[in-house]
């Protein structure tokens, strides 16, 4: 192995370890220090509002394309009315949480990294520490708590919009019988699917916020450093979401039982 | 008040501090001079625990701060005020929020009392009326003055200034110098200023330390320093470049 590869591997593990320490300190801070609710609410507002457009568009178009594709297949075997059931299960358990998280990571995660990164580069983080504010209490805890509350809501929103737009498409453009469509959806969609989806979304939210904060606070000096940290934050959290989605799906399936 | 014992610090292969030792009494005002990139900012950040030394000790009021964790350090840092080289104002907040930051978070004063204190310190730096502005709307000199206001707003015992006048026009520099002198005289704080502006160094400090090649090269009264025959000091004080380094 060349020394460059060795260094890269070493750096990667060092980063992972530092990230884990950051998570541990964040949890420690939440458990011992009274959170600053004013900041948490502000961050919830910021994350929620910033994500509205992407969440709505992702939900609507994913719902519609799923509906259309499902209809094309189901129509061949005369199962038209199962279309919406297919959409709701897929949206609720997989596509809703995963696509929403990916979009939020590009929108909010990148913004967090860029903000914290430029704060670090311009010595604002040092100024915070000088002014007796712990960066973890002041910067990371409000953002992670906000993400914890907002992520399931955003995902639920995207699932609802997906199903609604699929319903409109199915009934008004594909001409499927609305009563059977709705009945089948309720019959085949299990509460556990949606619940598992929301749990996953919350975990993805934590992956996004911790990656973004870690990358922001550890970015290298200069505008270039901030840009690179932002890109890395989005790439790492997206990959983290996709990989952990598989394992979480298997795990939750075990825990919550087969539908 | 502050005692620095043989601190060393390296970044990668570059040894910035090679054993710095000095001490400052309570109420004293000193300046540290040295070339750009010579490690002045790094030294200042050691005093307040923003950077930990590789070896050596920093004692603040008899307490060794190197063995403290970040939470213990926060308590020690409450005694310090620091003006950063680039002011480091929080750019998501207004001037008033910046200046009142510590008071607001401590919640020992009512919002009206905080507003009053903010007005008081902003008046001191001649910026009353800019409370609602964002740092991005201010000029470099105004930002430094807001940074100064923020550092003194919560009445710290020790003030650190990192190049308070660098990059300012002569009038603005003079104003900052006057302010620093007034703060020292009126509040009896211990103050440490880092600069390579000789005029300012001479006026602010009762004692001047020169950081040269990672060590304290000299520690003298300003008048003695300016009369010094030592070639290194003489060249720095009078701003004469070494001919060997400038030859093409
Ligand atoms: N966090 C850091 N990482 C790596 N190198 C640093 C860091 N901080 C400062 N340095 C290096 O230390 C040297 C001294 O920097 P500094 O203290 O800012 O000089 P100055 O005397 O101009 O304030 C510079 O060469 C700088 O590149
Ligand atoms: Mg400096």
Coordinates of C-alpha atoms and ligand atoms in Angstrom, one line a residue:
Chain A
X1 CA 0.0 0.0 0.0
X2 CA 1.3 3.4 -0.9
X3 CA 1.8 5.9 1.9
X4 CA -0.8 8.2 0.3
X5 CA -3.5 5.5 0.6
X6 CA -2.4 4.8 4.2
X7 CA -2.8 8.5 5.1
X8 CA -6.2 8.7 3.4
X9 CA -7.4 5.6 5.4
X10 CA -5.9 7.0 8.6
X11 CA -7.6 10.4 8.0
X12 CA -10.9 8.7 7.3
X13 CA -10.9 6.8 10.5
X14 CA -9.7 9.9 12.4
X15 CA -12.6 11.8 11.0
X16 CA -15.0 9.1 12.0
X17 CA -13.6 9.1 15.5
X18 CA -13.8 12.8 15.9
X19 CA -17.3 12.8 14.5
X20 CA -18.3 10.2 17.1
X21 CA -16.8 12.3 19.9
X22 CA -18.8 15.3 18.6
X23 CA -22.0 13.2 18.8
X24 CA -21.1 12.1 22.3
X25 CA -20.4 15.6 23.4
X26 CA -23.7 16.8 21.8
X27 CA -25.7 14.2 23.6
X28 CA -23.8 15.0 26.8
X29 CA -24.7 18.6 26.4
X30 CA -28.4 17.9 25.7
X31 CA -28.5 15.8 28.9
X32 CA -26.7 18.1 31.2
X33 CA -27.1 21.7 30.0
X34 CA -30.5 23.4 29.6
X35 CA -30.9 23.9 25.9
X36 CA -31.5 27.4 24.6
X37 CA -35.1 27.0 23.4
X38 CA -35.0 30.4 21.6
X39 CA -32.3 29.1 19.3
X40 CA -34.0 25.7 18.8
X41 CA -37.2 27.4 17.7
X42 CA -35.3 29.7 15.4
X43 CA -33.5 26.8 13.8
X44 CA -36.7 24.8 13.4
X45 CA -38.2 27.8 11.6
X46 CA -35.0 28.1 9.5
X47 CA -34.8 24.4 8.6
X48 CA -38.6 24.0 8.0
X49 CA -39.0 27.1 5.8
X50 CA -35.9 26.5 3.8
X51 CA -37.0 23.0 3.0
X52 CA -40.6 23.7 2.0
X53 CA -40.0 24.1 -1.7
X54 CA -37.8 21.0 -2.1
X55 CA -40.0 18.8 0.1
X56 CA -43.2 19.8 -1.8
X57 CA -41.7 19.3 -5.2
X58 CA -40.0 16.0 -4.3
X59 CA -43.2 14.6 -2.7
X60 CA -45.5 15.7 -5.6
X61 CA -43.4 14.5 -8.5
X62 CA -42.3 11.2 -6.9
X63 CA -45.9 10.4 -6.0
X64 CA -47.1 11.1 -9.5
X65 CA -44.3 9.2 -11.3
X66 CA -44.8 6.2 -9.1
X67 CA -48.5 6.4 -9.7
X68 CA -48.1 6.5 -13.5
X69 CA -45.6 3.7 -13.6
X70 CA -47.6 1.5 -11.3
X71 CA -50.6 2.1 -13.4
X72 CA -48.9 1.2 -16.6
X73 CA -47.9 -2.2 -15.1
X74 CA -51.1 -2.9 -13.1
X75 CA -53.3 -2.0 -16.0
X76 CA -52.0 -4.9 -18.0
X77 CA -53.2 -7.4 -15.4
X78 CA -56.4 -5.4 -14.6
X79 CA -55.3 -4.3 -11.1
X80 CA -55.8 -0.6 -11.7
X81 CA -57.3 0.1 -8.3
X82 CA -54.1 -1.2 -6.5
X83 CA -52.2 1.7 -7.9
X84 CA -52.6 4.1 -4.9
X85 CA -51.8 1.3 -2.4
X86 CA -48.5 0.8 -4.2
X87 CA -47.8 4.5 -4.1
X88 CA -48.6 4.9 -0.4
X89 CA -46.5 1.9 0.8
X90 CA -43.5 2.9 -1.3
X91 CA -43.7 6.6 -0.3
X92 CA -44.4 5.9 3.3
X93 CA -41.6 3.3 4.0
X94 CA -38.9 4.2 1.5
X95 CA -39.1 7.0 -1.0
X96 CA -40.6 9.6 1.4
X97 CA -37.9 9.4 4.0
X98 CA -35.0 8.8 1.7
X99 CA -35.7 11.4 -0.9
X100 CA -36.8 14.0 1.6
X101 CA -33.6 13.4 3.6
X102 CA -31.4 13.6 0.4
X103 CA -33.1 16.9 -0.5
X104 CA -32.8 18.3 3.0
X105 CA -29.1 17.3 3.1
X106 CA -28.5 19.3 0.0
X107 CA -30.5 22.3 1.1
X108 CA -30.1 22.5 4.9
X109 CA -27.0 20.3 5.5
X110 CA -25.0 22.4 3.0
X111 CA -26.3 25.6 4.5
X112 CA -25.3 24.5 8.0
X113 CA -21.8 23.5 6.9
X114 CA -21.3 26.7 4.9
X115 CA -22.4 28.8 7.9
X116 CA -20.4 27.1 10.5
X117 CA -17.4 26.8 8.2
X118 CA -17.3 30.5 7.5
X119 CA -17.8 31.2 11.2
X120 CA -14.7 29.1 11.9
X121 CA -12.6 30.6 9.2
X122 CA -13.4 34.2 10.3
X123 CA -12.6 33.3 13.9
X124 CA -16.3 33.7 15.0
X125 CA -16.1 30.3 16.6
X126 CA -13.1 31.4 18.6
X127 CA -14.9 34.5 19.5
X128 CA -17.8 32.4 20.8
X129 CA -15.5 30.4 23.0
X130 CA -13.9 33.6 24.3
X131 CA -17.3 35.0 25.1
X132 CA -18.0 32.0 27.3
X133 CA -20.3 30.2 24.9
X134 CA -19.5 26.5 24.2
X135 CA -19.8 25.9 20.5
X136 CA -21.5 22.6 21.1
X137 CA -24.2 24.2 23.3
X138 CA -24.6 27.2 21.2
X139 CA -24.2 26.0 17.6
X140 CA -24.7 22.2 17.5
X141 CA -27.4 21.4 20.1
X142 CA -30.0 23.9 18.7
X143 CA -29.5 22.6 15.2
X144 CA -29.6 18.9 16.1
X145 CA -32.7 19.3 18.3
X146 CA -34.4 21.3 15.6
X147 CA -33.6 18.6 13.0
X148 CA -34.9 16.0 15.4
X149 CA -38.3 17.6 15.6
X150 CA -38.6 18.9 12.0
X151 CA -37.4 15.9 10.0
X152 CA -40.3 13.6 10.7
X153 CA -42.7 16.5 10.0
X154 CA -41.1 17.2 6.7
X155 CA -41.2 13.6 5.8
X156 CA -44.8 13.2 6.7
X157 CA -45.6 16.3 4.6
X158 CA -43.8 14.8 1.6
X159 CA -45.6 11.5 2.0
X160 CA -49.0 13.2 2.2
X161 CA -48.3 15.4 -0.8
X162 CA -47.0 12.4 -2.7
X163 CA -50.2 10.4 -2.0
X164 CA -52.4 13.4 -2.7
X165 CA -50.9 14.2 -6.0
X166 CA -50.9 10.5 -7.0
X167 CA -54.6 10.4 -6.1
X168 CA -55.4 13.4 -8.2
X169 CA -53.4 11.9 -11.2
X170 CA -55.1 8.5 -10.8
X171 CA -58.6 9.8 -10.5
X172 CA -58.7 12.8 -12.9
X173 CA -56.2 11.8 -15.5
X174 CA -56.0 8.0 -15.5
X175 CA -59.7 7.5 -14.8
X176 CA -59.4 4.9 -12.0
X177 CA -62.4 4.3 -9.7
X178 CA -61.8 6.5 -6.7
X179 CA -63.7 4.5 -4.2
X180 CA -61.8 1.3 -4.8
X181 CA -58.6 3.2 -5.2
X182 CA -59.0 4.7 -1.7
X183 CA -60.3 1.6 -0.1
X184 CA -57.4 -0.5 -1.4
X185 CA -54.9 2.0 -0.2
X186 CA -56.2 2.0 3.3
X187 CA -56.5 -1.8 3.3
X188 CA -52.9 -2.5 2.1
X189 CA -51.1 0.3 3.9
X190 CA -49.9 -0.7 7.3
X191 CA -49.4 1.9 10.0
X192 CA -46.1 0.2 10.8
X193 CA -44.8 1.1 7.3
X194 CA -45.4 4.8 7.9
X195 CA -44.1 4.6 11.5
X196 CA -40.9 2.9 10.3
X197 CA -40.5 5.6 7.6
X198 CA -40.7 8.4 10.2
X199 CA -38.3 6.7 12.5
X200 CA -35.8 6.4 9.7
X201 CA -36.3 10.0 8.7
X202 CA -35.4 11.1 12.2
X203 CA -32.3 9.0 12.1
X204 CA -31.4 10.4 8.7
X205 CA -31.9 13.9 10.1
X206 CA -29.3 13.2 12.8
X207 CA -26.9 11.9 10.2
X208 CA -27.4 15.1 8.1
X209 CA -27.0 17.5 11.0
X210 CA -24.0 15.8 12.7
X211 CA -22.1 15.4 9.4
X212 CA -22.9 19.1 8.5
X213 CA -21.8 20.4 11.9
X214 CA -18.7 18.3 12.0
X215 CA -17.6 19.3 8.5
X216 CA -18.3 22.9 9.2
X217 CA -16.4 23.1 12.4
X218 CA -13.4 21.2 11.1
X219 CA -13.1 22.9 7.7
X220 CA -9.8 24.2 6.5
X221 CA -9.0 27.9 6.3
X222 CA -10.0 30.0 3.4
X223 CA -13.0 30.2 1.1
X224 CA -11.8 27.0 -0.7
X225 CA -11.9 25.1 2.6
X226 CA -15.5 26.1 3.2
X227 CA -16.5 25.1 -0.3
X228 CA -14.8 21.7 0.0
X229 CA -16.3 21.1 3.4
X230 CA -19.8 21.8 2.1
X231 CA -19.4 19.4 -0.8
X232 CA -18.1 16.7 1.5
X233 CA -20.9 17.2 4.0
X234 CA -23.5 16.6 1.3
X235 CA -21.7 13.7 -0.3
X236 CA -21.0 11.9 3.1
X237 CA -24.5 12.4 4.5
X238 CA -26.1 11.3 1.2
X239 CA -24.1 8.1 1.2
X240 CA -24.7 7.6 4.9
X241 CA -28.4 7.9 4.3
X242 CA -28.5 5.4 1.5
X243 CA -26.4 2.8 3.3
X244 CA -28.0 3.2 6.7
X245 CA -31.4 3.0 5.0
X246 CA -30.8 -0.6 4.0
X247 CA -29.7 -1.7 7.5
X248 CA -32.4 0.3 9.2
X249 CA -35.0 -1.2 7.0
X250 CA -33.9 -4.7 7.9
X251 CA -33.6 -3.9 11.6
X252 CA -37.0 -2.1 11.8
X253 CA -38.6 -5.0 10.0
X254 CA -37.4 -7.3 12.7
X255 CA -38.3 -5.0 15.5
X256 CA -41.8 -4.0 14.4
X257 CA -42.6 -7.4 12.9
X258 CA -43.7 -8.3 9.3
X259 CA -46.6 -6.2 8.1
Chain B
X1 CA -2.0 37.7 37.0
X2 CA -0.8 35.7 33.9
X3 CA 2.3 33.6 33.8
X4 CA 3.6 31.9 30.7
X5 CA 6.2 29.2 31.3
X6 CA 8.3 28.0 28.4
X7 CA 5.4 27.2 26.0
X8 CA 6.2 25.5 22.7
X9 CA 3.8 25.0 19.8
X10 CA 4.2 23.5 16.3
X11 CA 1.9 23.2 13.4
X12 CA 3.0 20.3 11.3
X13 CA 6.7 20.9 10.6
X14 CA 6.6 24.5 11.5
X15 CA 7.6 25.3 15.0
X16 CA 5.9 28.7 15.8
X17 CA 6.6 29.1 19.5
X18 CA 10.0 27.7 20.7
X19 CA 9.8 28.3 24.4
X20 CA 8.1 31.6 25.4
X21 CA 8.3 32.7 29.0
X22 CA 6.9 35.9 30.5
X23 CA 4.6 37.2 33.2
X24 CA 2.2 40.1 33.7
X25 CA 1.1 41.6 37.0
X26 CA -2.5 42.7 37.7
X27 CA -3.3 46.1 36.3
X28 CA -0.3 46.1 34.0
X29 CA -0.4 47.2 30.3
X30 CA 2.0 45.5 28.0
X31 CA 2.5 45.2 24.2
X32 CA 4.0 42.3 22.3
X33 CA 5.6 43.2 19.0
X34 CA 7.0 41.0 16.3
X35 CA 7.0 40.3 12.6
X36 CA 3.8 39.2 10.7
X37 CA 3.5 35.5 10.8
X38 CA 5.8 35.4 13.8
X39 CA 3.2 33.7 16.0
X40 CA 1.8 36.7 17.9
X41 CA -1.8 35.7 17.4
X42 CA -1.0 32.1 18.3
X43 CA 0.6 33.3 21.5
X44 CA -2.4 35.4 22.5
X45 CA -4.7 32.5 21.8
X46 CA -2.7 30.4 24.3
X47 CA -3.3 32.9 27.1
X48 CA -7.0 32.3 26.8
X49 CA -7.0 28.6 26.2
X50 CA -8.1 28.7 22.5
X51 CA -5.0 26.8 21.6
X52 CA -3.3 24.3 23.9
X53 CA 0.5 24.3 23.9
X54 CA 2.5 21.2 23.0
X55 CA 4.6 21.7 26.2
X56 CA 4.9 24.4 28.8
X57 CA 2.3 26.0 31.1
X58 CA -0.1 29.0 31.1
X59 CA -1.2 30.1 34.6
X60 CA -4.1 32.6 35.0
X61 CA -4.4 33.9 38.5
X62 CA -2.4 31.0 39.7
X63 CA -4.5 28.3 38.0
X64 CA -3.0 26.1 35.3
X65 CA -5.4 26.3 32.4
X66 CA -3.8 23.6 30.2
X67 CA -5.3 20.8 32.2
X68 CA -8.8 22.2 32.0
X69 CA -11.5 21.0 29.7
X70 CA -13.5 23.3 27.6
X71 CA -16.2 23.8 30.2
X72 CA -13.8 24.8 32.9
X73 CA -12.1 27.1 30.5
X74 CA -15.3 28.9 29.8
X75 CA -15.3 30.1 33.4
X76 CA -11.7 31.3 33.1
X77 CA -12.5 33.0 29.8
X78 CA -15.3 35.0 31.4
X79 CA -12.5 37.1 33.0
X80 CA -11.0 37.9 29.6
X81 CA -12.1 40.2 26.8
X82 CA -10.5 39.7 23.4
X83 CA -10.4 41.9 20.4
X84 CA -9.7 39.7 17.4
X85 CA -7.5 40.6 14.5
X86 CA -10.5 40.6 12.1
X87 CA -12.9 41.7 14.8
X88 CA -14.8 38.4 14.4
X89 CA -18.2 39.9 14.9
X90 CA -21.1 37.5 14.6
X91 CA -22.4 38.4 11.2
X92 CA -25.9 36.9 11.7
X93 CA -26.5 39.4 14.6
X94 CA -26.9 43.1 14.9
X95 CA -24.3 45.4 16.5
X96 CA -26.3 45.6 19.7
X97 CA -26.7 41.8 19.9
X98 CA -23.0 41.4 19.3
X99 CA -22.1 43.8 22.1
X100 CA -24.6 42.5 24.5
X101 CA -23.9 38.9 23.8
X102 CA -22.5 37.8 27.1
X103 CA -24.8 39.9 29.2
X104 CA -27.8 38.6 27.3
X105 CA -26.7 35.0 27.8
X106 CA -25.9 35.4 31.5
X107 CA -29.4 36.7 32.2
X108 CA -28.4 38.6 35.2
X109 CA -29.5 41.9 33.8
X110 CA -32.9 42.9 32.4
X111 CA -33.1 43.7 28.6
X112 CA -33.4 47.4 29.4
X113 CA -30.2 47.3 31.5
X114 CA -28.4 45.5 28.8
X115 CA -29.6 48.0 26.2
X116 CA -28.3 50.8 28.5
X117 CA -24.9 49.1 28.9
X118 CA -24.6 48.5 25.2
X119 CA -25.4 52.2 24.5
X120 CA -22.8 53.1 27.1
X121 CA -19.9 51.1 25.5
X122 CA -21.0 52.1 22.0
X123 CA -20.8 55.7 23.0
X124 CA -17.3 55.1 24.4
X125 CA -16.2 53.9 20.9
X126 CA -18.1 56.7 19.2
X127 CA -20.7 54.4 17.5
X128 CA -23.9 55.0 19.4
X129 CA -26.8 54.8 16.9
X130 CA -25.4 51.8 15.0
X131 CA -27.2 49.3 17.3
X132 CA -29.5 48.0 14.6
X133 CA -26.9 47.6 11.9
X134 CA -25.4 44.3 10.7
X135 CA -21.6 44.0 10.8
X136 CA -21.6 43.7 7.0
X137 CA -22.8 47.3 6.8
X138 CA -19.8 48.7 8.8
X139 CA -16.4 49.7 7.6
X140 CA -13.3 47.9 8.8
X141 CA -12.5 50.5 11.4
X142 CA -16.0 50.6 12.7
X143 CA -16.0 46.8 13.1
X144 CA -12.9 46.9 15.2
X145 CA -14.5 49.5 17.4
X146 CA -17.6 47.3 17.8
X147 CA -15.2 44.4 18.6
X148 CA -13.6 46.5 21.3
X149 CA -17.1 47.5 22.6
X150 CA -18.0 43.8 22.7
X151 CA -14.8 42.9 24.6
X152 CA -15.3 45.5 27.3
X153 CA -19.1 45.4 27.6
X154 CA -19.1 42.7 30.3
X155 CA -16.3 44.3 32.3
X156 CA -13.6 41.7 32.1
X157 CA -10.5 41.8 34.2
X158 CA -8.0 41.2 31.4
X159 CA -8.1 42.5 27.9
X160 CA -6.3 41.1 24.9
X161 CA -6.0 43.1 21.7
X162 CA -4.8 41.4 18.5
X163 CA -3.4 44.1 16.2
X164 CA -6.0 46.7 17.2
X165 CA -4.8 49.3 14.7
X166 CA -3.6 47.2 11.7
X167 CA -5.3 48.1 8.5
X168 CA -6.8 51.3 9.8
X169 CA -6.1 54.9 8.6
X170 CA -3.9 57.0 10.9
X171 CA -6.9 58.9 12.4
X172 CA -8.8 55.7 13.2
X173 CA -5.7 54.1 14.6
X174 CA -5.1 57.1 16.9
X175 CA -8.7 56.9 18.1
X176 CA -8.3 53.2 18.9
X177 CA -5.1 53.9 20.8
X178 CA -6.7 56.6 22.8
X179 CA -9.6 54.3 23.6
X180 CA -7.3 51.5 24.8
X181 CA -5.4 54.0 27.0
X182 CA -8.6 55.3 28.4
X183 CA -10.0 51.9 29.1
X184 CA -6.8 50.9 31.0
X185 CA -6.8 54.1 33.0
X186 CA -10.4 54.1 33.9
X187 CA -11.1 50.5 34.5
X188 CA -7.6 49.3 35.8
X189 CA -7.8 46.2 33.7
X190 CA -4.7 44.1 32.9
X191 CA -4.1 44.6 29.2
X192 CA -2.0 42.8 26.6
X193 CA -1.8 44.2 23.0
X194 CA -0.2 42.5 20.1
X195 CA 0.9 44.7 17.2
X196 CA 3.6 45.6 14.7
X197 CA 2.5 49.2 14.7
X198 CA 5.4 50.8 16.6
X199 CA 3.7 54.1 17.3
X200 CA 0.8 52.3 18.9
X201 CA 3.0 49.9 20.8
X202 CA 4.8 52.7 22.4
X203 CA 1.7 54.5 23.5
X204 CA -0.3 51.6 24.8
X205 CA 2.3 49.6 26.6
X206 CA 4.2 50.4 29.8
X207 CA 6.4 47.5 28.9
X208 CA 7.2 46.1 25.5
X209 CA 8.0 42.4 24.7
X210 CA 9.5 41.5 21.4
X211 CA 8.7 38.0 20.0
X212 CA 11.5 37.1 17.6
X213 CA 11.9 33.6 16.0
X214 CA 9.6 31.9 18.5
X215 CA 11.1 33.4 21.7
X216 CA 10.8 36.5 23.7
X217 CA 13.8 38.4 22.5
X218 CA 13.6 41.4 24.8
X219 CA 11.4 42.8 27.6
X220 CA 11.9 46.5 28.2
X221 CA 10.4 49.9 28.9
X222 CA 9.3 51.6 25.6
X223 CA 11.9 54.4 26.0
X224 CA 14.8 52.0 26.5
X225 CA 13.6 49.9 23.6
X226 CA 13.6 52.8 21.2
X227 CA 17.1 53.7 22.3
X228 CA 18.4 50.2 22.0
X229 CA 21.6 49.5 20.2
X230 CA 20.9 45.9 19.5
X231 CA 20.8 45.4 15.7
X232 CA 17.6 43.2 15.7
X233 CA 15.7 45.5 17.9
X234 CA 17.0 48.6 16.2
X235 CA 16.0 47.4 12.8
X236 CA 12.5 46.3 13.9
X237 CA 11.8 49.5 15.8
X238 CA 12.9 51.8 13.0
X239 CA 11.5 49.6 10.2
X240 CA 14.8 48.8 8.4
X241 CA 14.9 45.6 6.3
X242 CA 17.9 43.4 6.4
X243 CA 19.9 44.1 3.3
X244 CA 21.0 40.5 2.9
X245 CA 17.3 39.5 2.6
X246 CA 16.4 42.2 0.1
X247 CA 19.3 41.6 -2.3
X248 CA 18.1 40.2 -5.7
Ligands
LIG1 N1 -4.4 26.8 13.3 C1 -3.2 26.8 12.6 N2 -2.8 25.7 11.9 C2 -1.7 25.8 11.2 N3 -0.8 26.8 11.2 C3 -1.2 27.9 11.9 C4 -2.4 27.9 12.6 N4 -2.5 29.1 13.3 C5 -1.3 29.8 12.9 N5 -0.6 29.0 12.1 C6 0.7 29.4 11.6 O1 1.5 30.0 12.6 C7 2.3 31.1 12.1 C8 2.0 32.3 13.0 O2 0.8 32.8 12.8 P1 0.2 34.1 13.6 O3 0.3 33.8 15.0 O4 -1.2 34.3 13.0 O5 1.2 35.2 13.2 P2 1.0 36.8 13.6 O6 2.3 37.1 14.4 O7 1.1 37.5 12.3 O8 -0.2 37.0 14.3 C9 1.9 31.3 10.7 O9 2.9 30.8 9.9 C10 0.6 30.5 10.5 O10 0.6 29.9 9.2
LIG2 MG1 -1.9 37.8 13.9

